[in-house]
């Protein structure tokens, strides 16, 4: 049984303890509420998508595991998303890929149109949530020799350029219909397994293709473009065409968002340190919050040091300038729980970051009082930030603490039986 009274009492104590540090928990909850988190649909079906001629996630990424109950169609995925969203407080968005289209007949990716996403848009409208979008440039026979937009073959490039152009149109319609801007992120897996000779030519082709994709002006109130870099992928260990330097420079030149994925850098390199530098030169960025374990393995997001550092940087650099997307896929665990645990961790990290007395800490930093900065930062870890998050869940009438676990296990048990996968 949930003890609402105790949760409220704990919050009151926390409120006083934070007030003593000069932090207003009421304001913190208001800000937390205003920060949307975009939950990725692809955790729900192991990045398979619902095209009639199915593709699957080959090409640089891979989901492993066969936990029962994977969503087999868009209706099931929406049911699962409905359930997961009912476990989550605050402002949520849902991030779709082009391969989640709905059509009875096969549709080439160079033929996709807003009508194929009508059900998704209707669903989001009813839920009053925003949608984000991605062209799907992997898991497809037109990905030739590991290449899409940077292929040396003109017909291959043309196919993917058309796919990305149409994806932008769909994103614009989504934003317009929902009255909430849709962020569209381009990621291509293009690269070489072994050492290439002409990196420059491949990157030149990627640049030219992207220039064509982005040529049409779109209504900035309805959609915004983002481009995602990567260090390496499965099968392209020696060179990724869309590297960090490539996209950082490209995003600057084109005035589009740079996407920083937590798993796309060297193992000890962190994206938390890249947020401030990027935002000095760019209006906005997109994050793919993920968890690499030894490689870009896309494990469920944990409440670990890097997640807390990412949240702290978002709060310090400007919550309105960082678009938060989640990007992980684990097929070995209950997929609904994976959504809930990862998303709640993101929200908890934001809550804890908002509760930090940053003005005081910055003052000490300016005075080179690093001792106090260190001691206080450590003390903050044991402050009752979780009582504030629990109260936030209570206020939103979603499960508090571990209560969502049993509910999600139960839901999957029931649906898995009927799905038979
Ligand atoms: C792959 C990228 C990309 C994908 C999704 C499905 O390494 O991170 O963002 O994970 O688009
Ligand atoms: Zn990503």
Coordinates of C-alpha atoms and ligand atoms in Angstrom, one line a residue:
X1 CA 0.0 0.0 0.0
X2 CA 1.3 3.4 -0.9
X3 CA 1.6 5.7 2.1
X4 CA 0.7 9.1 0.7
X5 CA 0.9 10.8 4.1
X6 CA 4.5 9.6 4.7
X7 CA 5.5 10.7 1.1
X8 CA 4.1 14.2 1.8
X9 CA 5.7 14.3 5.2
X10 CA 9.1 13.3 3.8
X11 CA 8.7 15.9 1.1
X12 CA 8.0 18.6 3.8
X13 CA 11.2 17.7 5.6
X14 CA 13.2 17.7 2.4
X15 CA 11.7 21.1 1.5
X16 CA 13.0 22.6 4.7
X17 CA 16.4 21.0 4.3
X18 CA 16.8 22.3 0.8
X19 CA 15.4 25.7 1.9
X20 CA 18.3 25.9 4.4
X21 CA 20.6 25.7 1.4
X22 CA 18.7 28.4 -0.5
X23 CA 16.9 26.0 -2.8
X24 CA 13.2 26.3 -3.4
X25 CA 11.8 22.8 -4.0
X26 CA 8.5 24.1 -5.3
X27 CA 10.3 26.0 -8.1
X28 CA 12.4 22.9 -8.8
X29 CA 9.3 20.8 -9.4
X30 CA 7.9 23.5 -11.7
X31 CA 11.1 23.4 -13.7
X32 CA 11.3 19.6 -13.8
X33 CA 7.8 19.6 -15.1
X34 CA 8.8 21.9 -18.0
X35 CA 11.6 19.7 -19.2
X36 CA 10.3 17.2 -21.8
X37 CA 12.0 13.8 -22.1
X38 CA 11.6 12.1 -25.4
X39 CA 11.2 8.3 -25.0
X40 CA 12.4 6.2 -27.9
X41 CA 9.8 3.8 -29.3
X42 CA 12.5 1.3 -30.4
X43 CA 13.1 -0.2 -26.9
X44 CA 9.6 -1.7 -27.4
X45 CA 10.4 -4.0 -30.3
X46 CA 14.2 -4.4 -30.4
X47 CA 14.6 -1.9 -33.2
X48 CA 12.7 -4.0 -35.7
X49 CA 10.1 -1.7 -37.1
X50 CA 6.8 -2.6 -38.8
X51 CA 7.5 -2.4 -42.5
X52 CA 5.8 -5.1 -44.5
X53 CA 9.2 -6.1 -45.9
X54 CA 10.9 -6.1 -42.6
X55 CA 14.4 -4.8 -42.2
X56 CA 15.7 -5.2 -38.7
X57 CA 18.5 -3.4 -37.0
X58 CA 21.6 -4.4 -39.0
X59 CA 24.0 -1.7 -40.0
X60 CA 26.0 -0.5 -37.1
X61 CA 23.6 -1.3 -34.3
X62 CA 22.3 -4.5 -32.7
X63 CA 19.7 -5.4 -30.2
X64 CA 20.2 -8.7 -28.4
X65 CA 17.9 -10.9 -26.3
X66 CA 14.4 -12.5 -26.7
X67 CA 12.5 -11.6 -23.6
X68 CA 8.9 -12.5 -24.1
X69 CA 6.3 -10.0 -25.2
X70 CA 7.9 -7.9 -27.9
X71 CA 5.4 -5.6 -29.7
X72 CA 4.6 -7.1 -33.1
X73 CA 2.8 -4.1 -34.7
X74 CA 2.2 -0.4 -34.1
X75 CA -1.0 -1.1 -32.2
X76 CA 0.8 -3.2 -29.7
X77 CA 3.6 -0.8 -29.5
X78 CA 1.2 2.0 -28.7
X79 CA -0.5 -0.1 -26.0
X80 CA 3.0 -0.7 -24.5
X81 CA 3.9 2.9 -24.7
X82 CA 0.5 3.9 -23.1
X83 CA 1.3 1.6 -20.2
X84 CA 4.9 2.8 -19.8
X85 CA 3.8 6.5 -20.0
X86 CA 1.2 5.8 -17.3
X87 CA 4.1 5.0 -15.0
X88 CA 6.0 8.2 -15.8
X89 CA 5.4 11.7 -14.3
X90 CA 6.1 15.0 -16.1
X91 CA 6.2 16.1 -19.7
X92 CA 6.9 13.2 -22.0
X93 CA 7.4 13.0 -25.8
X94 CA 7.8 9.9 -28.0
X95 CA 10.5 9.4 -30.5
X96 CA 9.6 7.5 -33.7
X97 CA 11.7 6.1 -36.6
X98 CA 10.5 6.0 -40.1
X99 CA 10.3 2.1 -40.0
X100 CA 7.4 2.4 -37.6
X101 CA 5.1 3.4 -40.4
X102 CA 1.7 1.8 -40.9
X103 CA 0.7 0.5 -44.3
X104 CA -1.0 -2.7 -45.5
X105 CA 1.1 -2.7 -48.7
X106 CA 4.9 -2.5 -48.7
X107 CA 6.1 1.1 -48.9
X108 CA 9.6 1.9 -50.2
X109 CA 11.5 4.2 -47.8
X110 CA 11.7 6.6 -50.7
X111 CA 7.9 6.7 -50.8
X112 CA 7.0 7.3 -47.2
X113 CA 4.4 10.0 -46.5
X114 CA 2.6 11.6 -43.6
X115 CA -0.4 9.4 -44.2
X116 CA 1.6 6.4 -43.0
X117 CA 1.9 8.0 -39.6
X118 CA -1.7 9.2 -39.3
X119 CA -2.4 6.7 -36.5
X120 CA 0.7 7.8 -34.6
X121 CA -0.2 11.5 -34.9
X122 CA -3.8 10.8 -33.8
X123 CA -2.6 8.8 -30.8
X124 CA -0.2 11.6 -29.8
X125 CA -2.9 14.2 -30.3
X126 CA -5.2 12.3 -27.9
X127 CA -2.4 12.0 -25.4
X128 CA -1.3 15.6 -25.9
X129 CA 2.3 14.6 -26.3
X130 CA 4.9 15.7 -28.9
X131 CA 6.5 13.4 -31.4
X132 CA 10.1 13.3 -32.6
X133 CA 11.2 11.6 -35.7
X134 CA 14.1 9.8 -37.4
X135 CA 14.7 8.6 -41.0
X136 CA 15.7 4.9 -40.8
X137 CA 18.9 4.6 -42.8
X138 CA 19.8 1.0 -41.7
X139 CA 18.4 -2.5 -41.9
X140 CA 17.6 -2.2 -45.6
X141 CA 18.7 -3.7 -48.9
X142 CA 19.4 -0.2 -50.3
X143 CA 22.2 0.1 -47.7
X144 CA 24.9 -1.1 -50.1
X145 CA 28.4 -2.0 -49.0
X146 CA 27.7 -0.4 -45.7
X147 CA 26.8 2.9 -47.2
X148 CA 23.7 5.1 -47.5
X149 CA 24.0 8.9 -48.0
X150 CA 27.8 8.6 -48.6
X151 CA 27.6 5.7 -51.1
X152 CA 29.7 6.0 -54.2
X153 CA 26.7 4.7 -56.1
X154 CA 24.4 7.6 -57.2
X155 CA 21.2 5.6 -57.1
X156 CA 21.9 4.5 -53.5
X157 CA 22.5 8.1 -52.5
X158 CA 19.4 9.3 -54.3
X159 CA 17.3 6.7 -52.5
X160 CA 18.4 7.8 -49.1
X161 CA 18.3 11.5 -49.9
X162 CA 14.7 11.0 -50.9
X163 CA 14.0 9.0 -47.7
X164 CA 15.5 11.8 -45.6
X165 CA 13.6 14.5 -47.5
X166 CA 10.3 12.8 -47.0
X167 CA 11.2 12.2 -43.3
X168 CA 11.6 15.9 -42.9
X169 CA 8.2 16.5 -44.5
X170 CA 6.6 14.0 -42.1
X171 CA 8.4 15.6 -39.1
X172 CA 7.0 19.0 -40.2
X173 CA 3.5 17.6 -40.4
X174 CA 3.9 15.9 -37.0
X175 CA 4.9 19.2 -35.4
X176 CA 2.2 21.2 -37.1
X177 CA -0.6 18.7 -36.3
X178 CA 0.4 18.4 -32.7
X179 CA 1.3 22.0 -32.1
X180 CA 4.6 20.8 -30.7
X181 CA 7.9 21.1 -32.6
X182 CA 9.2 17.8 -33.9
X183 CA 13.0 17.2 -33.7
X184 CA 14.2 15.1 -36.6
X185 CA 17.6 13.4 -36.1
X186 CA 19.7 12.0 -39.0
X187 CA 22.0 9.1 -38.2
X188 CA 23.6 7.0 -40.9
X189 CA 25.8 4.0 -40.2
X190 CA 28.1 4.6 -43.1
X191 CA 31.6 3.5 -42.7
X192 CA 34.4 1.1 -43.5
X193 CA 35.3 -2.1 -41.7
X194 CA 38.9 -1.8 -42.8
X195 CA 41.2 1.2 -43.3
X196 CA 39.9 3.3 -46.2
X197 CA 42.1 5.1 -48.7
X198 CA 39.8 8.0 -49.5
X199 CA 38.1 9.3 -46.4
X200 CA 37.8 12.7 -47.8
X201 CA 35.8 11.6 -50.9
X202 CA 33.3 9.6 -48.7
X203 CA 32.8 12.6 -46.4
X204 CA 32.4 14.9 -49.3
X205 CA 29.6 12.7 -50.6
X206 CA 27.9 12.6 -47.2
X207 CA 28.2 16.4 -47.1
X208 CA 26.7 16.8 -50.5
X209 CA 23.8 14.4 -49.7
X210 CA 23.0 16.2 -46.5
X211 CA 23.1 19.5 -48.3
X212 CA 20.4 18.2 -50.6
X213 CA 18.4 16.7 -47.8
X214 CA 18.4 20.0 -45.9
X215 CA 17.8 22.2 -48.9
X216 CA 14.1 22.8 -48.3
X217 CA 13.3 25.3 -45.6
X218 CA 10.9 24.0 -43.0
X219 CA 8.8 25.9 -40.5
X220 CA 11.1 26.1 -37.5
X221 CA 8.0 26.2 -35.2
X222 CA 7.1 22.7 -36.6
X223 CA 10.4 20.9 -37.1
X224 CA 14.1 21.2 -36.3
X225 CA 16.9 19.2 -37.8
X226 CA 19.7 17.4 -35.9
X227 CA 22.7 15.3 -37.1
X228 CA 24.3 12.5 -35.0
X229 CA 27.9 11.6 -35.1
X230 CA 29.5 8.3 -34.1
X231 CA 33.0 7.0 -33.4
X232 CA 32.6 3.5 -34.7
X233 CA 29.9 0.9 -35.3
X234 CA 29.5 -2.8 -35.8
X235 CA 31.2 -3.6 -39.2
X236 CA 32.7 -0.1 -39.5
X237 CA 35.4 -0.2 -36.9
X238 CA 38.0 1.6 -39.0
X239 CA 36.2 4.7 -40.2
X240 CA 32.8 6.2 -39.6
X241 CA 32.0 8.8 -42.3
X242 CA 29.8 10.9 -40.0
X243 CA 32.4 11.4 -37.3
X244 CA 32.2 13.9 -34.4
X245 CA 34.3 16.5 -36.2
X246 CA 32.4 16.1 -39.4
X247 CA 29.0 16.7 -37.7
X248 CA 30.2 19.4 -35.3
X249 CA 31.5 21.4 -38.2
X250 CA 28.4 20.6 -40.3
X251 CA 26.0 21.6 -37.6
X252 CA 27.7 24.9 -37.1
X253 CA 27.8 25.6 -40.9
X254 CA 24.1 24.7 -41.4
X255 CA 22.8 26.0 -38.1
X256 CA 21.2 22.6 -37.3
X257 CA 21.4 20.8 -34.0
X258 CA 24.3 18.5 -33.1
X259 CA 23.3 15.2 -31.5
X260 CA 25.5 13.9 -28.8
X261 CA 25.0 10.2 -28.1
X262 CA 26.5 9.0 -24.8
X263 CA 27.7 5.8 -26.5
X264 CA 29.3 7.3 -29.6
X265 CA 32.7 8.3 -28.2
X266 CA 35.9 6.7 -26.9
X267 CA 35.2 4.6 -23.8
X268 CA 36.4 7.2 -21.3
X269 CA 35.1 10.2 -23.2
X270 CA 31.9 11.7 -21.9
X271 CA 29.2 13.8 -23.5
X272 CA 28.5 15.7 -20.2
X273 CA 31.7 17.7 -20.9
X274 CA 30.6 18.5 -24.5
X275 CA 27.4 20.3 -23.6
X276 CA 28.8 23.6 -22.5
X277 CA 31.3 23.9 -25.4
X278 CA 28.6 23.0 -28.0
X279 CA 26.1 25.5 -26.5
X280 CA 28.6 28.4 -26.7
X281 CA 28.5 28.1 -30.4
X282 CA 25.1 26.5 -31.2
X283 CA 21.6 27.5 -30.2
X284 CA 20.4 24.0 -29.3
X285 CA 21.6 20.5 -29.1
X286 CA 20.0 17.1 -29.0
X287 CA 21.2 14.4 -26.6
X288 CA 20.8 10.6 -27.0
X289 CA 21.1 9.5 -23.4
X290 CA 22.3 6.0 -23.5
X291 CA 24.8 3.7 -21.6
X292 CA 27.7 2.2 -23.3
X293 CA 29.3 -0.9 -21.6
X294 CA 32.7 -1.4 -23.2
X295 CA 31.3 -0.3 -26.5
X296 CA 28.1 1.3 -27.9
X297 CA 26.0 -1.4 -26.4
X298 CA 23.0 0.8 -25.6
X299 CA 22.3 -0.7 -22.2
X300 CA 19.4 0.7 -20.1
X301 CA 20.2 4.1 -18.6
X302 CA 21.3 3.9 -15.0
X303 CA 21.5 6.5 -12.3
X304 CA 25.2 6.6 -12.6
X305 CA 27.9 9.3 -12.4
X306 CA 27.7 10.2 -16.0
X307 CA 23.9 10.5 -16.1
X308 CA 24.1 12.8 -13.1
X309 CA 26.8 14.9 -14.8
X310 CA 24.7 15.1 -18.0
X311 CA 21.7 16.3 -16.0
X312 CA 23.8 18.8 -14.0
X313 CA 25.2 20.3 -17.3
X314 CA 21.7 20.5 -18.8
X315 CA 20.5 22.4 -15.8
X316 CA 23.6 24.7 -15.7
X317 CA 23.8 25.4 -19.5
X318 CA 20.0 25.9 -20.0
X319 CA 17.2 23.4 -19.9
X320 CA 15.6 25.1 -22.9
X321 CA 18.5 24.6 -25.2
X322 CA 19.1 20.9 -24.6
X323 CA 16.6 18.4 -26.2
X324 CA 16.7 15.2 -24.2
X325 CA 16.1 12.0 -26.1
X326 CA 16.7 8.5 -24.8
X327 CA 18.4 5.9 -27.0
X328 CA 18.9 2.3 -25.7
X329 CA 17.6 -1.1 -26.5
X330 CA 17.8 -4.2 -24.4
X331 CA 15.9 -7.3 -25.5
X332 CA 17.0 -9.4 -22.5
X333 CA 14.8 -7.7 -20.0
X334 CA 11.1 -6.7 -19.6
X335 CA 11.0 -4.0 -22.2
X336 CA 8.4 -1.9 -20.3
X337 CA 10.5 -1.9 -17.2
X338 CA 13.5 -0.9 -19.3
X339 CA 11.6 2.1 -20.6
X340 CA 10.4 3.1 -17.1
X341 CA 13.6 2.5 -15.3
X342 CA 15.7 4.4 -17.8
X343 CA 13.3 7.3 -18.1
X344 CA 12.7 7.6 -14.4
X345 CA 16.5 7.7 -13.9
X346 CA 16.8 10.6 -16.4
X347 CA 14.1 12.4 -14.5
X348 CA 15.6 11.6 -11.1
X349 CA 19.0 12.9 -12.3
X350 CA 17.3 16.2 -13.5
X351 CA 15.5 16.5 -10.2
X352 CA 18.7 16.0 -8.2
X353 CA 20.6 18.5 -10.5
X354 CA 17.9 21.1 -10.1
X355 CA 18.1 20.8 -6.3
X356 CA 21.8 21.7 -6.2
X357 CA 22.6 25.2 -4.8
X358 CA 24.5 26.0 -8.0
X359 CA 24.9 29.8 -7.2
X360 CA 26.6 29.0 -3.9
X361 CA 28.8 26.4 -5.5
X362 CA 29.8 28.7 -8.4
X363 CA 30.6 31.5 -5.9
X364 CA 33.1 29.2 -4.1
X365 CA 34.5 28.1 -7.5
X366 CA 35.1 31.8 -8.4
X367 CA 36.9 32.3 -5.1
X368 CA 39.0 29.1 -5.8
X369 CA 37.5 27.6 -2.7
X370 CA 37.7 24.1 -4.1
X371 CA 37.6 22.5 -0.7
X372 CA 34.1 23.7 0.1
X373 CA 33.0 23.0 -3.5
X374 CA 34.1 19.4 -3.1
X375 CA 32.7 18.8 0.4
X376 CA 29.3 20.3 -0.5
X377 CA 29.0 18.4 -3.8
X378 CA 29.6 15.2 -1.8
X379 CA 27.1 16.2 0.9
X380 CA 24.5 16.9 -1.8
X381 CA 24.6 13.2 -2.9
X382 CA 23.0 12.2 0.5
X383 CA 20.4 15.0 0.6
X384 CA 16.8 13.8 0.3
X385 CA 16.4 14.5 -3.4
X386 CA 14.5 11.2 -3.8
X387 CA 11.8 12.4 -1.4
X388 CA 11.3 15.3 -3.8
X389 CA 11.1 13.0 -6.8
X390 CA 8.7 10.6 -4.9
X391 CA 6.4 13.6 -4.1
X392 CA 6.6 14.6 -7.8
X393 CA 5.3 11.1 -8.7
X394 CA 2.6 11.3 -6.1
X395 CA 1.4 14.7 -7.4
X396 CA 1.3 13.2 -10.9
X397 CA -0.6 10.2 -9.7
X398 CA 1.9 7.7 -11.0
X399 CA 3.6 4.9 -9.0
X400 CA 6.0 6.0 -6.3
X401 CA 9.4 4.3 -5.8
X402 CA 9.5 0.6 -6.7
X403 CA 5.7 0.4 -7.1
X404 CA 5.9 0.5 -10.9
X405 CA 7.9 -2.8 -11.0
X406 CA 5.1 -5.2 -10.1
X407 CA 2.6 -3.3 -12.3
X408 CA 4.9 -3.6 -15.4
X409 CA 5.8 -7.2 -14.7
X410 CA 2.1 -8.1 -14.5
X411 CA 1.3 -6.2 -17.7
X412 CA 4.0 -8.0 -19.7
X413 CA 3.0 -11.4 -18.3
X414 CA -0.5 -10.8 -19.6
X415 CA 0.5 -9.4 -23.0
X416 CA 3.3 -11.9 -23.6
X417 CA 0.9 -14.8 -23.4
X418 CA -1.3 -13.4 -26.1
X419 CA 1.5 -12.3 -28.4
X420 CA 3.4 -15.6 -28.4
X421 CA 6.8 -13.9 -29.0
Ligands
LIG1 C1 23.0 4.3 -33.5 C2 22.5 5.7 -33.1 C3 21.0 5.9 -33.5 C4 20.1 4.7 -33.2 C5 18.6 5.0 -33.3 C6 17.8 3.8 -33.5 O1 24.2 4.1 -33.0 O2 22.7 5.9 -31.8 O3 20.6 7.1 -32.8 O4 20.4 4.1 -32.0 O5 18.4 6.0 -34.2
LIG2 ZN1 21.8 7.6 -30.9

